[in-house]
Amino acid sequence: MASSSSLSLSKALLRPTPLPSSHHPSLRLSPSLRPSPPTPPLSLRRRATHVRASVPVKTAEKATSDVALVEKSVNTIRFLAIDAVEKANSGHPGLPMGCAPMGHVLYDEVMKYNPKNPKWFNRDRFVLSAGHGCMLQYALLHLAGFDSVKEEDLREFRQWGSRTPGHPENFETPGVEVTTGPLGQGIANAVGLALAEKHLAARFNKPDNEIVDHYTYVILGDGCQMEGIANEACSLAGHWGLGKLIAFYDDNHISIDGNTEIAFTESVDSRFEGLGWHVIWVKNGNNGYEDIRAAIEEAKSVKDKPTLIKVTTTIGYGSPNKANSYSVHGSALGAKEVDATRKNLGWPYEPFHVPEDVKKHWSRHIPEGAAFEAEWNIKFAEYERKYKEEAAELKSIINGELPAGWEEALPTYTPESPADATRNLSQQNLNALAKVLPGLLGGSADLASSNMTLLKTFGDFQKDTPAERNVRFGVREHGMGAICNGIALHSPGLIPYCATFFVFTDYMRGAIRLSALSEARVVYVMTHDSIGLGEDGPTHQPIEHLASFRAMPNILMLRPADGNETAGAYKVAVLNRKRPSILALSRQKLPNLPGSSIEGVEKGGYTISDNSSGNKPDVILIGTGSELEIAAKAGEELRKEGKSVRVVSLVSWELFDEQSEEYKESVLPGAVSARVSIEAGSTFGWEKIVGPKGKAIGIDRFGASAPAGKIYKEFGITKEAVIAAAKELI
Amino acid sequence: MASSSSLSLSKALLRPTPLPSSHHPSLRLSPSLRPSPPTPPLSLRRRATHVRASVPVKTAEKATSDVALVEKSVNTIRFLAIDAVEKANSGHPGLPMGCAPMGHVLYDEVMKYNPKNPKWFNRDRFVLSAGHGCMLQYALLHLAGFDSVKEEDLREFRQWGSRTPGHPENFETPGVEVTTGPLGQGIANAVGLALAEKHLAARFNKPDNEIVDHYTYVILGDGCQMEGIANEACSLAGHWGLGKLIAFYDDNHISIDGNTEIAFTESVDSRFEGLGWHVIWVKNGNNGYEDIRAAIEEAKSVKDKPTLIKVTTTIGYGSPNKANSYSVHGSALGAKEVDATRKNLGWPYEPFHVPEDVKKHWSRHIPEGAAFEAEWNIKFAEYERKYKEEAAELKSIINGELPAGWEEALPTYTPESPADATRNLSQQNLNALAKVLPGLLGGSADLASSNMTLLKTFGDFQKDTPAERNVRFGVREHGMGAICNGIALHSPGLIPYCATFFVFTDYMRGAIRLSALSEARVVYVMTHDSIGLGEDGPTHQPIEHLASFRAMPNILMLRPADGNETAGAYKVAVLNRKRPSILALSRQKLPNLPGSSIEGVEKGGYTISDNSSGNKPDVILIGTGSELEIAAKAGEELRKEGKSVRVVSLVSWELFDEQSEEYKESVLPGAVSARVSIEAGSTFGWEKIVGPKGKAIGIDRFGASAPAGKIYKEFGITKEAVIAAAKELI
């Protein structure tokens, strides 16, 4: 169960360190690690992060040679992107060409990371929210010495099985933190990463040992800026005062359809100031290196607000005929224009070539990165010695190991336990788990008292109380989901949950799909999961939602029926480290059913009651969630009439599908075609379960506004309907 | 086919008018129509809309009596809301109590409408974006004399079959323009309504006859403000300079989870100024009637920008113990607090009582509304006389009648037509239809050149060119969908289309679901509909999306396979006036298949080729979209081997489901269990089509980044796989 990061941590802790034990900054700049010819420290690198430093004095000559090397490094990035896109004949060269300067400054001068352990806990996080520009990131990872992006990987850009897919994918390419491409997600993920840092720092840092301390950097473009999700997340970032979040807005005035003038004339600066951000404008992003550096320093000096650095760039910078036009955004330059760009930028090299001096310059990142990690490991060892308990907790968050016996905290229920809504039972689970899982934190999109998501022993995560674990997302579902993806992917032991009404998964589906794709263990607590919510009516009543998530890859759609099943759903959600879970929970009270169990939920589908023998019941009744009770009652009645009836809970289709054929046959024997399902949602997909001779009772229209009982009756979601259908089939 | 509004229009045009024919404003205020005792005109009512007027001189006494009556009217609204929520024991009294003053001013003093013809074309539109406060709107419609909300309807609030559902639903309650409740949708719908007005005004107004001329008013709350969709739509409203859009922001500092301080501390004013809006703050929304009126006048005077009027109110105003707290937001006050509120506001009346003087005061809206419409009808008759052609076009937009023979414009194709991507064929259809359908307009979320949505004979709808029909939405999918809902619901003859990559329906699903629920004919042009898009990879490749929409009620999911099917899809989309359509279109080229047809698409599923007899083929191969070609090729090969093979296109499951049992049996005979389906998407749901013995070939994992052909091969979406599966089954 140990994650790679936990292994690395322990390895690193054990590894003999050849490095001086002092904390003097020279540790990180020992001459042997320096590029040759040695350059003076660049303005921002290796400074104490909270001190605004003056620009170092340089001789004119040195500065010139610095600039020349930087320009060369920046052009290397540009041409790696150009060449890879050209070879693939597919991709987006424009952004890497325009953003190479800020990319260079970040990866070469500012960020702390360890190329040989991309999962080192205290690394600075970088998110390319404008994910289509992924060649920028691949080029940077390549130069910095990450094993995930070798030259052959660059040559395989966008090809089958490569580690350099068409958009950044954390699960394919170590060094990529989150999966981006769908616009706006990355900046919201970054808010989650920065939230995680602020939270963990507040919980674990000590006056003498700031063990958690990193920045989160983002590059986002005009497309991200237009997306509503970005505004949602950035409003929260401002509200929370995430001072260590630094976002670069690539202000290039071009989007796919042409000049941004055609659809995007708002003042981004005013909007971000309104959102509570510090805003800086770098007017020359094409070669204003000093301005970029100064902006980052200024951003770091503003500790109570996130910073947006608007960097005006030229998309496709360097291409004499395509720069500053949409034509350079999303397709290869073409051989002729590549040649012209080589001439224009004075680049005599073969495709994919990294000049020796650039290579040498960047080569220090491998030893330096190892030094960063080793230094931090020493710090952690000290921390562990002094703060044993906290260290153990932090370690479990870093490596994702669940405390032994954690699942014993899950509440259990008997048929005698009082009837309750599964949303309330969910809250019992959340509160029980929060005591044993140090990484559990989350909240609701302004429906905490309806979704029942408050952790009673914790306060609110807020700007001035960031150690708390109740997160107030406001009415921002999409941002909430993406922020949770960021939290989940920050550290393997963080388990974010988030909540709204089930129907409003429609607002956050983009983020939910990315949880599934990027293997982020987010727990989606989705209450009011059917017409059972009653009077709010069809806008609030999910119908097609269960089916829509059952069709989505790598996500668990769980619809527990009572207390034990709710506990089972949480057990499954926590154990599935690389799969998000959606829990569909009732607004209305449900009885605790005989036969329900945590173990049953783990199998996805199981028999809760049966009076048949020989695996040949007269009829199988299948229900989920709030309708399992109806199936159970119908079963009782049919049994009274002498029928042999099996009642099956199909709480998670995905988990059931993963069981052995033998087990599945034991629950739904192929020979029994008399099957009736009942679920207060679309029947779409149920044919697979009930077969062509069975009957699926459900709702294939929109809901209605009325008391819940009335709607159930009018829509025929009743015991009587189940009994009638069963009798027709027997 | 005539819509109710077209009938009303003709009725109204024919109706003998008892009203003076002059355009003098006194027409609308003839003393006989005035409430008694006659009150002086309120400050804003009936002014020339583009002139900023000074506050009229009143005697102190009259002003006092005015204010007293207004207060009484406002309290009537408050108590109708309180009483209805109390009787239903469900609902949201807080907003109506706080927003009653602005509601009163709007419906009693400012807005032009005809209660007896809620569909009168030139009415001012009102949208309650904070839809949970629907009792505000029901109370106003009731007072104004709309037949849809009688006292018995108020008493049936939130009950089965009532016309007063839990959130405003345009399809249930005439007088309600759009369906709201899911937050942020309404303000975006309002942007669509205002866009439609600006567009039609620019196209049809003449210097001597401004036949299209109305305002769009919205009330939105903190919840709407937090939603990303609202920011998207408001950014566009600012960009487009929608000067006749006036939004009231109910700034009450309370959301469900408590004070907005916990999650919403941004400066909304600064943000909206950044978005290009005019912003006004009414500090006393509880009884600052003059301030509200003055703000509206100011808003009307600013003609090049939409206006946000921030109105600070007290949620639950009047409730002594619950006002200004979240407890008044979403549940009944309770008998005790209702009594206390009655005492506090000096309200001696029985539940649901409208005092006589209030009733009398409001009673003028019926004759006045008739006068508005009659006056406009005269204006329209004049317009028709002078501008025959334009009038005919406008009329068809108003009544939604399609021009005779419009479908002849649809292009047709033969197998000899060159292979092409269905996204390109879609553009041929859009351009052909734009010539014959005056109400067709739309665009893409910054992917026009990928989605192929540009209308070649029109320019861009922009602030200064609003008569054009290409709408540039920017990267704002959710806002785009909701804006299109507003356009579609503005007039029955408007047919908005909007486009992005199919996978990004995830970003706009909230709006798409509301198209379906609110019966808005929006055409969703969704290209890059599978792994066939290739290198962009899994973030961009839809998998579960077809299934997810097939499960959604009242929407047509269409996946055409070639030219004729694309034309058929457009025919169906246009003809389904109360159902939105989603067209899933390929990025890659597809051949025109023998046997494909427009008529086939209209049936949803049909045989494109068959060499069997007696409705008993050896095997049936079923495909959709780009995979129909694969099925056809597999069929050819199997036939060469002597098999009798039917190839079926299942372009729309919904339409096929609606065919007669006989027809369905003729395409998919029950006796033939050897069925193979192929579709580059989730197999979820296909069991219904292929049956338990059949085989569904599809993709039940996320996609990959590589050239399309490679992915098809690696994922087994091939002719060979179909042939192998067929042979196993025969």
PDB file of N, CA and C in Angstrom, chain B residues 163-227:
ATOM      1  N   ARG B 163     -49.546  24.944 -10.821  1.00  0.00           N
ATOM      2  CA  ARG B 163     -48.811  25.829 -11.724  1.00  0.00           C
ATOM      3  C   ARG B 163     -47.803  26.688 -10.962  1.00  0.00           C
ATOM      4  N   THR B 164     -47.608  26.341  -9.712  1.00  0.00           N
ATOM      5  CA  THR B 164     -46.653  27.082  -8.873  1.00  0.00           C
ATOM      6  C   THR B 164     -45.631  26.109  -8.279  1.00  0.00           C
ATOM      7  N   PRO B 165     -44.806  25.560  -9.151  1.00  0.00           N
ATOM      8  CA  PRO B 165     -43.819  24.578  -8.667  1.00  0.00           C
ATOM      9  C   PRO B 165     -42.741  25.234  -7.807  1.00  0.00           C
ATOM     10  N   GLY B 166     -41.879  24.413  -7.278  1.00  0.00           N
ATOM     11  CA  GLY B 166     -40.872  24.843  -6.312  1.00  0.00           C
ATOM     12  C   GLY B 166     -39.819  25.792  -6.839  1.00  0.00           C
ATOM     13  N   HIS B 167     -39.648  25.825  -8.119  1.00  0.00           N
ATOM     14  CA  HIS B 167     -38.799  26.817  -8.764  1.00  0.00           C
ATOM     15  C   HIS B 167     -39.515  27.260 -10.033  1.00  0.00           C
ATOM     16  N   PRO B 168     -39.209  28.442 -10.565  1.00  0.00           N
ATOM     17  CA  PRO B 168     -39.965  28.929 -11.734  1.00  0.00           C
ATOM     18  C   PRO B 168     -39.724  28.047 -12.952  1.00  0.00           C
ATOM     19  N   GLU B 169     -40.800  27.629 -13.588  1.00  0.00           N
ATOM     20  CA  GLU B 169     -40.701  26.747 -14.753  1.00  0.00           C
ATOM     21  C   GLU B 169     -41.531  27.336 -15.878  1.00  0.00           C
ATOM     22  N   ASN B 170     -40.877  27.756 -16.928  1.00  0.00           N
ATOM     23  CA  ASN B 170     -41.571  28.402 -18.036  1.00  0.00           C
ATOM     24  C   ASN B 170     -42.627  27.496 -18.672  1.00  0.00           C
ATOM     25  N   PHE B 171     -42.408  26.189 -18.620  1.00  0.00           N
ATOM     26  CA  PHE B 171     -43.337  25.262 -19.270  1.00  0.00           C
ATOM     27  C   PHE B 171     -44.548  24.943 -18.401  1.00  0.00           C
ATOM     28  N   GLU B 172     -44.519  25.419 -17.162  1.00  0.00           N
ATOM     29  CA  GLU B 172     -45.661  25.198 -16.276  1.00  0.00           C
ATOM     30  C   GLU B 172     -46.477  26.470 -16.073  1.00  0.00           C
ATOM     31  N   THR B 173     -45.816  27.601 -16.089  1.00  0.00           N
ATOM     32  CA  THR B 173     -46.440  28.834 -15.623  1.00  0.00           C
ATOM     33  C   THR B 173     -46.280  29.949 -16.642  1.00  0.00           C
ATOM     34  N   PRO B 174     -47.287  30.204 -17.487  1.00  0.00           N
ATOM     35  CA  PRO B 174     -47.187  31.342 -18.393  1.00  0.00           C
ATOM     36  C   PRO B 174     -46.900  32.621 -17.608  1.00  0.00           C
ATOM     37  N   GLY B 175     -45.985  33.400 -18.125  1.00  0.00           N
ATOM     38  CA  GLY B 175     -45.517  34.581 -17.398  1.00  0.00           C
ATOM     39  C   GLY B 175     -44.107  34.379 -16.868  1.00  0.00           C
ATOM     40  N   VAL B 176     -43.735  33.125 -16.746  1.00  0.00           N
ATOM     41  CA  VAL B 176     -42.349  32.812 -16.385  1.00  0.00           C
ATOM     42  C   VAL B 176     -41.591  32.593 -17.698  1.00  0.00           C
ATOM     43  N   GLU B 177     -40.483  33.319 -17.882  1.00  0.00           N
ATOM     44  CA  GLU B 177     -39.805  33.307 -19.181  1.00  0.00           C
ATOM     45  C   GLU B 177     -38.897  32.100 -19.364  1.00  0.00           C
ATOM     46  N   VAL B 178     -38.208  31.757 -18.307  1.00  0.00           N
ATOM     47  CA  VAL B 178     -37.205  30.693 -18.375  1.00  0.00           C
ATOM     48  C   VAL B 178     -37.279  29.887 -17.088  1.00  0.00           C
ATOM     49  N   THR B 179     -36.625  28.747 -17.085  1.00  0.00           N
ATOM     50  CA  THR B 179     -36.643  27.891 -15.904  1.00  0.00           C
ATOM     51  C   THR B 179     -35.380  28.123 -15.094  1.00  0.00           C
ATOM     52  N   THR B 180     -35.566  28.501 -13.850  1.00  0.00           N
ATOM     53  CA  THR B 180     -34.401  28.782 -13.014  1.00  0.00           C
ATOM     54  C   THR B 180     -34.459  27.955 -11.728  1.00  0.00           C
ATOM     55  N   GLY B 181     -33.465  28.121 -10.929  1.00  0.00           N
ATOM     56  CA  GLY B 181     -33.342  27.329  -9.704  1.00  0.00           C
ATOM     57  C   GLY B 181     -31.892  26.937  -9.554  1.00  0.00           C
ATOM     58  N   PRO B 182     -31.358  26.206 -10.535  1.00  0.00           N
ATOM     59  CA  PRO B 182     -29.912  25.990 -10.541  1.00  0.00           C
ATOM     60  C   PRO B 182     -29.230  27.357 -10.671  1.00  0.00           C
ATOM     61  N   LEU B 183     -28.432  27.715  -9.709  1.00  0.00           N
ATOM     62  CA  LEU B 183     -27.991  29.113  -9.619  1.00  0.00           C
ATOM     63  C   LEU B 183     -27.098  29.533 -10.774  1.00  0.00           C
ATOM     64  N   GLY B 184     -27.213  30.786 -11.123  1.00  0.00           N
ATOM     65  CA  GLY B 184     -26.412  31.358 -12.197  1.00  0.00           C
ATOM     66  C   GLY B 184     -27.034  31.207 -13.574  1.00  0.00           C
ATOM     67  N   GLN B 185     -27.928  30.254 -13.743  1.00  0.00           N
ATOM     68  CA  GLN B 185     -28.520  30.040 -15.073  1.00  0.00           C
ATOM     69  C   GLN B 185     -29.347  31.248 -15.497  1.00  0.00           C
ATOM     70  N   GLY B 186     -30.130  31.776 -14.564  1.00  0.00           N
ATOM     71  CA  GLY B 186     -31.068  32.825 -14.938  1.00  0.00           C
ATOM     72  C   GLY B 186     -30.378  34.076 -15.458  1.00  0.00           C
ATOM     73  N   ILE B 187     -29.333  34.499 -14.802  1.00  0.00           N
ATOM     74  CA  ILE B 187     -28.642  35.697 -15.281  1.00  0.00           C
ATOM     75  C   ILE B 187     -28.069  35.435 -16.683  1.00  0.00           C
ATOM     76  N   ALA B 188     -27.602  34.220 -16.906  1.00  0.00           N
ATOM     77  CA  ALA B 188     -27.081  33.886 -18.247  1.00  0.00           C
ATOM     78  C   ALA B 188     -28.223  33.813 -19.263  1.00  0.00           C
ATOM     79  N   ASN B 189     -29.359  33.254 -18.869  1.00  0.00           N
ATOM     80  CA  ASN B 189     -30.534  33.278 -19.745  1.00  0.00           C
ATOM     81  C   ASN B 189     -30.893  34.716 -20.097  1.00  0.00           C
ATOM     82  N   ALA B 190     -30.827  35.574 -19.101  1.00  0.00           N
ATOM     83  CA  ALA B 190     -31.187  36.977 -19.312  1.00  0.00           C
ATOM     84  C   ALA B 190     -30.248  37.633 -20.322  1.00  0.00           C
ATOM     85  N   VAL B 191     -28.980  37.263 -20.272  1.00  0.00           N
ATOM     86  CA  VAL B 191     -28.043  37.769 -21.280  1.00  0.00           C
ATOM     87  C   VAL B 191     -28.510  37.319 -22.668  1.00  0.00           C
ATOM     88  N   GLY B 192     -28.981  36.090 -22.762  1.00  0.00           N
ATOM     89  CA  GLY B 192     -29.509  35.597 -24.036  1.00  0.00           C
ATOM     90  C   GLY B 192     -30.754  36.356 -24.473  1.00  0.00           C
ATOM     91  N   LEU B 193     -31.635  36.620 -23.536  1.00  0.00           N
ATOM     92  CA  LEU B 193     -32.846  37.386 -23.870  1.00  0.00           C
ATOM     93  C   LEU B 193     -32.471  38.787 -24.357  1.00  0.00           C
ATOM     94  N   ALA B 194     -31.530  39.407 -23.672  1.00  0.00           N
ATOM     95  CA  ALA B 194     -31.124  40.761 -24.058  1.00  0.00           C
ATOM     96  C   ALA B 194     -30.369  40.741 -25.384  1.00  0.00           C
ATOM     97  N   LEU B 195     -29.588  39.695 -25.606  1.00  0.00           N
ATOM     98  CA  LEU B 195     -28.915  39.550 -26.906  1.00  0.00           C
ATOM     99  C   LEU B 195     -29.964  39.458 -28.012  1.00  0.00           C
ATOM    100  N   ALA B 196     -30.978  38.646 -27.779  1.00  0.00           N
ATOM    101  CA  ALA B 196     -32.020  38.462 -28.798  1.00  0.00           C
ATOM    102  C   ALA B 196     -32.686  39.804 -29.110  1.00  0.00           C
ATOM    103  N   GLU B 197     -32.978  40.562 -28.067  1.00  0.00           N
ATOM    104  CA  GLU B 197     -33.622  41.862 -28.304  1.00  0.00           C
ATOM    105  C   GLU B 197     -32.702  42.772 -29.107  1.00  0.00           C
ATOM    106  N   LYS B 198     -31.457  42.823 -28.693  1.00  0.00           N
ATOM    107  CA  LYS B 198     -30.522  43.719 -29.387  1.00  0.00           C
ATOM    108  C   LYS B 198     -30.357  43.297 -30.852  1.00  0.00           C
ATOM    109  N   HIS B 199     -30.288  42.002 -31.060  1.00  0.00           N
ATOM    110  CA  HIS B 199     -30.128  41.476 -32.417  1.00  0.00           C
ATOM    111  C   HIS B 199     -31.357  41.788 -33.277  1.00  0.00           C
ATOM    112  N   LEU B 200     -32.519  41.476 -32.754  1.00  0.00           N
ATOM    113  CA  LEU B 200     -33.740  41.693 -33.543  1.00  0.00           C
ATOM    114  C   LEU B 200     -33.981  43.184 -33.767  1.00  0.00           C
ATOM    115  N   ALA B 201     -33.720  43.978 -32.736  1.00  0.00           N
ATOM    116  CA  ALA B 201     -33.886  45.432 -32.896  1.00  0.00           C
ATOM    117  C   ALA B 201     -32.977  45.934 -34.012  1.00  0.00           C
ATOM    118  N   ALA B 202     -31.742  45.465 -34.018  1.00  0.00           N
ATOM    119  CA  ALA B 202     -30.807  45.939 -35.043  1.00  0.00           C
ATOM    120  C   ALA B 202     -31.230  45.483 -36.434  1.00  0.00           C
ATOM    121  N   ARG B 203     -31.803  44.291 -36.497  1.00  0.00           N
ATOM    122  CA  ARG B 203     -32.211  43.785 -37.808  1.00  0.00           C
ATOM    123  C   ARG B 203     -33.487  44.428 -38.313  1.00  0.00           C
ATOM    124  N   PHE B 204     -34.410  44.703 -37.409  1.00  0.00           N
ATOM    125  CA  PHE B 204     -35.752  45.054 -37.874  1.00  0.00           C
ATOM    126  C   PHE B 204     -36.175  46.488 -37.604  1.00  0.00           C
ATOM    127  N   ASN B 205     -35.566  47.135 -36.619  1.00  0.00           N
ATOM    128  CA  ASN B 205     -36.032  48.492 -36.331  1.00  0.00           C
ATOM    129  C   ASN B 205     -35.710  49.441 -37.475  1.00  0.00           C
ATOM    130  N   LYS B 206     -36.615  50.405 -37.671  1.00  0.00           N
ATOM    131  CA  LYS B 206     -36.444  51.441 -38.699  1.00  0.00           C
ATOM    132  C   LYS B 206     -36.435  52.791 -37.984  1.00  0.00           C
ATOM    133  N   PRO B 207     -35.827  53.755 -38.594  1.00  0.00           N
ATOM    134  CA  PRO B 207     -35.799  55.069 -37.941  1.00  0.00           C
ATOM    135  C   PRO B 207     -37.202  55.542 -37.535  1.00  0.00           C
ATOM    136  N   ASP B 208     -38.182  55.184 -38.312  1.00  0.00           N
ATOM    137  CA  ASP B 208     -39.542  55.644 -37.981  1.00  0.00           C
ATOM    138  C   ASP B 208     -40.354  54.593 -37.248  1.00  0.00           C
ATOM    139  N   ASN B 209     -39.754  53.466 -36.938  1.00  0.00           N
ATOM    140  CA  ASN B 209     -40.567  52.428 -36.297  1.00  0.00           C
ATOM    141  C   ASN B 209     -39.670  51.442 -35.555  1.00  0.00           C
ATOM    142  N   GLU B 210     -39.568  51.686 -34.245  1.00  0.00           N
ATOM    143  CA  GLU B 210     -38.742  50.780 -33.431  1.00  0.00           C
ATOM    144  C   GLU B 210     -39.619  49.644 -32.924  1.00  0.00           C
ATOM    145  N   ILE B 211     -39.825  48.706 -33.809  1.00  0.00           N
ATOM    146  CA  ILE B 211     -40.810  47.653 -33.545  1.00  0.00           C
ATOM    147  C   ILE B 211     -40.327  46.662 -32.472  1.00  0.00           C
ATOM    148  N   VAL B 212     -39.040  46.552 -32.328  1.00  0.00           N
ATOM    149  CA  VAL B 212     -38.476  45.682 -31.277  1.00  0.00           C
ATOM    150  C   VAL B 212     -37.843  46.583 -30.229  1.00  0.00           C
ATOM    151  N   ASP B 213     -38.341  46.532 -29.027  1.00  0.00           N
ATOM    152  CA  ASP B 213     -37.862  47.500 -28.030  1.00  0.00           C
ATOM    153  C   ASP B 213     -38.322  47.110 -26.636  1.00  0.00           C
ATOM    154  N   HIS B 214     -37.548  46.304 -25.998  1.00  0.00           N
ATOM    155  CA  HIS B 214     -37.916  45.975 -24.609  1.00  0.00           C
ATOM    156  C   HIS B 214     -36.668  45.802 -23.758  1.00  0.00           C
ATOM    157  N   TYR B 215     -36.879  45.818 -22.483  1.00  0.00           N
ATOM    158  CA  TYR B 215     -35.798  45.606 -21.519  1.00  0.00           C
ATOM    159  C   TYR B 215     -35.811  44.163 -21.016  1.00  0.00           C
ATOM    160  N   THR B 216     -34.696  43.775 -20.458  1.00  0.00           N
ATOM    161  CA  THR B 216     -34.612  42.489 -19.757  1.00  0.00           C
ATOM    162  C   THR B 216     -34.150  42.773 -18.333  1.00  0.00           C
ATOM    163  N   TYR B 217     -34.966  42.376 -17.381  1.00  0.00           N
ATOM    164  CA  TYR B 217     -34.658  42.585 -15.963  1.00  0.00           C
ATOM    165  C   TYR B 217     -34.369  41.243 -15.293  1.00  0.00           C
ATOM    166  N   VAL B 218     -33.483  41.281 -14.372  1.00  0.00           N
ATOM    167  CA  VAL B 218     -33.117  40.062 -13.642  1.00  0.00           C
ATOM    168  C   VAL B 218     -32.984  40.384 -12.166  1.00  0.00           C
ATOM    169  N   ILE B 219     -33.331  39.444 -11.340  1.00  0.00           N
ATOM    170  CA  ILE B 219     -32.911  39.509  -9.929  1.00  0.00           C
ATOM    171  C   ILE B 219     -32.019  38.299  -9.678  1.00  0.00           C
ATOM    172  N   LEU B 220     -30.830  38.582  -9.230  1.00  0.00           N
ATOM    173  CA  LEU B 220     -29.923  37.487  -8.868  1.00  0.00           C
ATOM    174  C   LEU B 220     -29.385  37.720  -7.461  1.00  0.00           C
ATOM    175  N   GLY B 221     -28.975  36.627  -6.851  1.00  0.00           N
ATOM    176  CA  GLY B 221     -28.517  36.724  -5.467  1.00  0.00           C
ATOM    177  C   GLY B 221     -27.035  36.407  -5.315  1.00  0.00           C
ATOM    178  N   ASP B 222     -26.615  36.284  -4.089  1.00  0.00           N
ATOM    179  CA  ASP B 222     -25.216  35.959  -3.822  1.00  0.00           C
ATOM    180  C   ASP B 222     -24.827  34.623  -4.444  1.00  0.00           C
ATOM    181  N   GLY B 223     -25.755  33.674  -4.385  1.00  0.00           N
ATOM    182  CA  GLY B 223     -25.460  32.360  -4.940  1.00  0.00           C
ATOM    183  C   GLY B 223     -25.158  32.447  -6.428  1.00  0.00           C
ATOM    184  N   CYS B 224     -26.012  33.165  -7.160  1.00  0.00           N
ATOM    185  CA  CYS B 224     -25.761  33.346  -8.596  1.00  0.00           C
ATOM    186  C   CYS B 224     -24.410  34.002  -8.809  1.00  0.00           C
ATOM    187  N   GLN B 225     -24.104  34.978  -7.979  1.00  0.00           N
ATOM    188  CA  GLN B 225     -22.852  35.720  -8.161  1.00  0.00           C
ATOM    189  C   GLN B 225     -21.627  34.830  -7.981  1.00  0.00           C
ATOM    190  N   MET B 226     -21.754  33.821  -7.156  1.00  0.00           N
ATOM    191  CA  MET B 226     -20.587  32.966  -6.924  1.00  0.00           C
ATOM    192  C   MET B 226     -20.356  31.993  -8.069  1.00  0.00           C
ATOM    193  N   GLU B 227     -21.411  31.640  -8.792  1.00  0.00           N
ATOM    194  CA  GLU B 227     -21.322  30.643  -9.862  1.00  0.00           C
ATOM    195  C   GLU B 227     -20.499  31.169 -11.036  1.00  0.00           C
TER     196      GLU B 227
END
